[in-house]
Amino acid sequence: MTNPPHTPDAPGTASAPRLTVAVLGPGGVGGLLAALLSRAGHRVLCLAGERTADTLRTTGIQVRSALYGDFTARVAADTALREPVDACLITVKATALDDALTRIPPAALDDALLVPFLNGVEHPAPLRARYAPDRVAPSVIRVESTRTAPGLIEHTSPFAEIDLTGAKVPRNRLEALAEALTAAGPVTRVLDDESAALWAKMSFLAPFALLTTRYGLPLGEARTRHRDELASLVAETAAVSRACGSPVDPARALARYDAFPPAAKSSMQRDAEAGRALELDAIGGALLRAADRHGVPVPVTARIVRELREAGH
């Protein structure tokens, strides 16, 4: 977090128009957003496999959150988009993106905003090649939220904040979605610089994900026992970000890690613990490719990515 989390408005108090929002991948992030938007009065359609869709239609989404309370939200669910929506949030992992996109045919999406909350920096281009470029709004969410079972969401971070961007997206469309999201819970702002927003997230996530996953440690232990490597990862990532036109302060980045709860784990580390496919290429691979394009040396990052790949990740 760059700044302390803001206190969200009370849910359901918005005067914003009622939206219809599809959520592709109702997992930890998508399930939380779907439940919050539904509780605030918006129509939410979750897109998932048949078994998950059946569960959501039957039981809704149950959320446990110290910030937003424990509640159950009713949602619609289907295996593909078959009705008009105002926006479609993409909240799957990068490793599942290609298969998931078959659930939202371009013709069905029509004029809706496509809002990917994906890790990494390389996904906007292929999405714009597949869908209307002026409706793709690459965005960032800062939250720790986990799906423990279909329809069961545990939101464990004391914050949830969103940055909406979209270089070619009409500003009024982004502002309307931001208003709805903020009223539902997560404080949401609209930023002009898409690349800066994505690299700001990447600059925090990459060192965190790579280090905690490489050593199988929560952040508190990783930042203490492997402090030199963390500092090197932060410096290298900041150098790549700067070369891509998005300056990052390494000292400030390290201070953010030190302020995080010691038990925090990266989503990549959780995936490794569960035996799931890792977003190693979307995060570490993308960082190495950007470094290569700009001639930025990143020896520690390259070694840790190599070691993770050699370990079968």
Short mmCIF file of C-alpha atoms in Angstrom, two decimals, residues 27-260:
data_model
loop_
_atom_site.label_atom_id
_atom_site.label_comp_id
_atom_site.label_asym_id
_atom_site.label_seq_id
_atom_site.Cartn_x
_atom_site.Cartn_y
_atom_site.Cartn_z
CA GLY A 27 -12.80 -16.71 -6.76
CA GLY A 28 -11.17 -14.79 -3.93
CA VAL A 29 -11.21 -11.40 -5.66
CA GLY A 30 -14.12 -11.92 -8.03
CA GLY A 31 -16.33 -13.49 -5.39
CA LEU A 32 -15.72 -10.62 -3.00
CA LEU A 33 -16.49 -7.97 -5.61
CA ALA A 34 -19.55 -9.87 -6.82
CA ALA A 35 -20.94 -10.15 -3.29
CA LEU A 36 -20.28 -6.51 -2.43
CA LEU A 37 -21.86 -5.23 -5.65
CA SER A 38 -24.88 -7.49 -5.17
CA ARG A 39 -25.33 -6.33 -1.58
CA ALA A 40 -25.24 -2.73 -2.82
CA GLY A 41 -28.17 -3.41 -5.13
CA HIS A 42 -26.55 -4.14 -8.48
CA ARG A 43 -27.39 -7.15 -10.64
CA VAL A 44 -24.40 -9.50 -10.64
CA LEU A 45 -23.88 -12.40 -13.03
CA CYS A 46 -21.04 -14.78 -12.15
CA LEU A 47 -19.50 -16.74 -15.03
CA ALA A 48 -17.94 -20.06 -14.06
CA GLY A 49 -18.01 -23.80 -14.64
CA GLU A 50 -21.30 -25.66 -14.31
CA ARG A 51 -20.64 -27.00 -10.81
CA THR A 52 -19.63 -23.60 -9.41
CA ALA A 53 -22.50 -21.88 -11.23
CA ASP A 54 -25.00 -24.35 -9.72
CA THR A 55 -23.60 -23.72 -6.24
CA LEU A 56 -23.79 -19.94 -6.62
CA ARG A 57 -27.35 -20.07 -7.94
CA THR A 58 -28.36 -22.21 -4.97
CA THR A 59 -26.48 -20.73 -2.02
CA GLY A 60 -25.20 -17.35 -3.22
CA ILE A 61 -21.80 -16.06 -2.10
CA GLN A 62 -20.94 -16.16 1.58
CA VAL A 63 -18.34 -13.62 2.70
CA ARG A 64 -16.37 -13.50 5.92
CA SER A 65 -14.68 -10.13 6.35
CA ALA A 66 -13.58 -8.08 9.34
CA LEU A 67 -13.91 -4.97 7.17
CA TYR A 68 -17.26 -5.59 5.48
CA GLY A 69 -18.84 -8.03 7.92
CA ASP A 70 -20.09 -11.57 7.40
CA PHE A 71 -22.94 -11.77 4.90
CA THR A 72 -24.47 -13.79 2.08
CA ALA A 73 -25.27 -12.20 -1.28
CA ARG A 74 -27.53 -13.59 -3.98
CA VAL A 75 -26.10 -13.63 -7.50
CA ALA A 76 -27.08 -14.96 -10.90
CA ALA A 77 -24.71 -17.47 -12.46
CA ASP A 78 -24.09 -19.00 -15.87
CA THR A 79 -21.36 -20.77 -17.80
CA ALA A 80 -21.19 -18.06 -20.49
CA LEU A 81 -22.31 -14.49 -21.06
CA ARG A 82 -25.72 -14.52 -22.74
CA GLU A 83 -27.22 -11.16 -21.74
CA PRO A 84 -26.25 -7.47 -21.98
CA VAL A 85 -24.11 -6.13 -19.13
CA ASP A 86 -22.60 -2.77 -18.29
CA ALA A 87 -19.22 -4.22 -17.33
CA CYS A 88 -17.47 -7.55 -17.13
CA LEU A 89 -14.81 -7.94 -14.45
CA ILE A 90 -12.11 -10.50 -15.26
CA THR A 91 -10.83 -11.95 -12.00
CA VAL A 92 -9.30 -15.26 -13.06
CA LYS A 93 -5.59 -16.05 -12.74
CA ALA A 94 -3.43 -15.41 -15.81
CA THR A 95 -2.90 -19.16 -16.14
CA ALA A 96 -6.65 -19.65 -16.69
CA LEU A 97 -7.30 -16.61 -18.88
CA ASP A 98 -7.40 -18.22 -22.33
CA ASP A 99 -9.92 -20.88 -21.33
CA ALA A 100 -11.98 -18.40 -19.33
CA LEU A 101 -12.34 -15.97 -22.23
CA THR A 102 -14.40 -18.55 -24.13
CA ARG A 103 -17.18 -17.68 -21.66
CA ILE A 104 -17.40 -14.09 -22.97
CA PRO A 105 -17.75 -14.07 -26.77
CA PRO A 106 -16.98 -10.63 -28.24
CA ALA A 107 -20.47 -10.40 -29.74
CA ALA A 108 -22.07 -11.05 -26.36
CA LEU A 109 -19.88 -8.45 -24.65
CA ASP A 110 -20.94 -5.80 -27.18
CA ASP A 111 -20.47 -2.30 -25.67
CA ALA A 112 -19.72 -3.42 -22.10
CA LEU A 113 -16.53 -2.43 -20.33
CA LEU A 114 -14.03 -5.27 -19.98
CA VAL A 115 -12.16 -4.77 -16.70
CA PRO A 116 -9.28 -7.22 -16.14
CA PHE A 117 -7.88 -7.41 -12.61
CA LEU A 118 -4.94 -9.51 -13.75
CA ASN A 119 -1.42 -9.65 -12.37
CA GLY A 120 1.35 -8.58 -14.73
CA VAL A 121 1.60 -5.98 -17.47
CA GLU A 122 1.28 -7.89 -20.73
CA HIS A 123 -2.44 -8.78 -20.81
CA PRO A 124 -3.96 -5.53 -22.17
CA ALA A 125 -2.63 -6.02 -25.72
CA PRO A 126 -4.14 -9.49 -26.38
CA LEU A 127 -7.42 -8.42 -24.78
CA ARG A 128 -7.61 -5.37 -27.04
CA ALA A 129 -6.88 -7.58 -30.04
CA ARG A 130 -9.86 -9.78 -29.13
CA TYR A 131 -12.38 -7.19 -27.89
CA ALA A 132 -13.16 -3.53 -28.65
CA PRO A 133 -9.95 -1.66 -27.73
CA ASP A 134 -11.84 1.37 -26.40
CA ARG A 135 -13.76 -0.80 -23.91
CA VAL A 136 -10.80 -2.62 -22.32
CA ALA A 137 -9.99 -1.05 -18.95
CA PRO A 138 -6.92 -2.72 -17.35
CA SER A 139 -7.21 -2.16 -13.62
CA VAL A 140 -5.58 -2.96 -10.30
CA ILE A 141 -6.95 -4.19 -6.99
CA ARG A 142 -5.08 -4.28 -3.69
CA VAL A 143 -6.66 -6.90 -1.44
CA GLU A 144 -6.04 -10.26 0.21
CA SER A 145 -9.07 -12.45 -0.34
CA THR A 146 -9.34 -16.22 -0.77
CA ARG A 147 -11.99 -18.62 -2.02
CA THR A 148 -12.01 -21.54 0.42
CA ALA A 149 -14.75 -23.37 -1.50
CA PRO A 150 -17.19 -22.44 -4.28
CA GLY A 151 -19.18 -19.49 -2.98
CA LEU A 152 -17.17 -19.15 0.25
CA ILE A 153 -14.92 -16.09 0.44
CA GLU A 154 -12.54 -15.07 3.23
CA HIS A 155 -11.42 -11.44 2.99
CA THR A 156 -8.43 -11.16 5.32
CA SER A 157 -6.82 -7.81 4.53
CA PRO A 158 -7.97 -4.69 6.40
CA PHE A 159 -8.41 -2.92 3.06
CA ALA A 160 -9.61 -3.33 -0.53
CA GLU A 161 -8.68 -0.60 -2.98
CA ILE A 162 -9.06 -0.36 -6.74
CA ASP A 163 -7.45 1.73 -9.48
CA LEU A 164 -9.44 1.83 -12.72
CA THR A 165 -7.62 2.81 -15.89
CA GLY A 166 -8.13 2.60 -19.63
CA ALA A 167 -6.19 4.71 -22.08
CA LYS A 168 -9.00 4.80 -24.65
CA VAL A 169 -12.05 4.13 -22.47
CA PRO A 170 -14.59 6.98 -22.14
CA ARG A 171 -13.94 8.64 -18.80
CA ASN A 172 -17.62 8.78 -17.87
CA ARG A 173 -17.87 4.97 -18.15
CA LEU A 174 -14.94 4.52 -15.77
CA GLU A 175 -16.31 7.11 -13.36
CA ALA A 176 -19.72 5.40 -13.23
CA LEU A 177 -18.13 2.03 -12.41
CA ALA A 178 -15.81 3.65 -9.86
CA GLU A 179 -18.80 5.26 -8.12
CA ALA A 180 -20.61 1.92 -7.93
CA LEU A 181 -17.56 0.07 -6.59
CA THR A 182 -16.77 2.71 -3.97
CA ALA A 183 -20.37 2.74 -2.76
CA ALA A 184 -20.26 -1.07 -2.53
CA GLY A 185 -17.09 -1.06 -0.41
CA PRO A 186 -13.68 -0.89 -2.12
CA VAL A 187 -12.45 2.69 -2.44
CA THR A 188 -11.97 3.15 -6.18
CA ARG A 189 -10.25 5.88 -8.14
CA VAL A 190 -9.82 6.48 -11.87
CA LEU A 191 -6.25 7.05 -13.03
CA ASP A 192 -5.09 8.52 -16.33
CA ASP A 193 -1.79 6.63 -16.71
CA GLU A 194 -2.56 2.98 -17.41
CA SER A 195 1.07 1.87 -17.63
CA ALA A 196 2.00 3.58 -14.36
CA ALA A 197 -0.89 1.89 -12.55
CA LEU A 198 0.04 -1.58 -13.82
CA TRP A 199 3.74 -1.12 -13.08
CA ALA A 200 3.03 0.24 -9.61
CA LYS A 201 1.26 -3.03 -8.82
CA MET A 202 3.95 -5.08 -10.54
CA SER A 203 6.71 -3.32 -8.61
CA PHE A 204 5.15 -4.36 -5.32
CA LEU A 205 3.88 -7.78 -6.35
CA ALA A 206 6.90 -9.23 -8.15
CA PRO A 207 9.42 -9.10 -5.27
CA PHE A 208 6.74 -10.20 -2.78
CA ALA A 209 5.52 -13.12 -4.91
CA LEU A 210 8.92 -14.33 -6.07
CA LEU A 211 10.61 -14.23 -2.66
CA THR A 212 7.81 -15.75 -0.58
CA THR A 213 7.23 -18.50 -3.13
CA ARG A 214 10.90 -19.32 -3.60
CA TYR A 215 11.44 -19.87 0.12
CA GLY A 216 7.93 -20.93 1.15
CA LEU A 217 7.80 -18.29 3.88
CA PRO A 218 5.26 -15.64 4.89
CA LEU A 219 6.35 -12.08 4.28
CA GLY A 220 7.52 -11.41 7.85
CA GLU A 221 10.07 -14.21 7.80
CA ALA A 222 11.05 -13.66 4.18
CA ARG A 223 11.79 -9.95 4.67
CA THR A 224 13.94 -10.74 7.72
CA ARG A 225 15.79 -13.88 6.71
CA HIS A 226 16.31 -12.87 3.06
CA ARG A 227 16.57 -9.12 3.41
CA ASP A 228 19.41 -8.67 0.91
CA GLU A 229 17.56 -10.61 -1.77
CA LEU A 230 14.39 -8.65 -1.13
CA ALA A 231 16.29 -5.37 -1.47
CA SER A 232 17.86 -6.58 -4.71
CA LEU A 233 14.51 -7.70 -6.13
CA VAL A 234 12.98 -4.33 -5.23
CA ALA A 235 15.86 -2.40 -6.81
CA GLU A 236 15.80 -4.48 -9.99
CA THR A 237 12.03 -4.24 -10.38
CA ALA A 238 12.16 -0.49 -9.78
CA ALA A 239 14.84 -0.14 -12.46
CA VAL A 240 12.71 -2.00 -15.00
CA SER A 241 9.64 0.01 -14.07
CA ARG A 242 11.61 3.22 -14.47
CA ALA A 243 12.84 2.10 -17.90
CA CYS A 244 9.21 1.47 -18.87
CA GLY A 245 8.33 5.05 -17.94
CA SER A 246 6.90 4.41 -14.48
CA PRO A 247 9.34 5.52 -11.76
CA VAL A 248 9.22 3.67 -8.44
CA ASP A 249 11.08 4.57 -5.23
CA PRO A 250 12.87 1.42 -3.93
CA ALA A 251 13.18 2.77 -0.39
CA ARG A 252 9.47 3.47 -0.25
CA ALA A 253 8.74 0.02 -1.65
CA LEU A 254 10.80 -1.64 1.10
CA ALA A 255 8.97 0.42 3.71
CA ARG A 256 5.66 -0.89 2.36
CA TYR A 257 6.82 -4.49 2.83
CA ASP A 258 7.90 -3.72 6.38
CA ALA A 259 4.46 -2.25 7.14
CA PHE A 260 2.61 -5.34 5.90
#
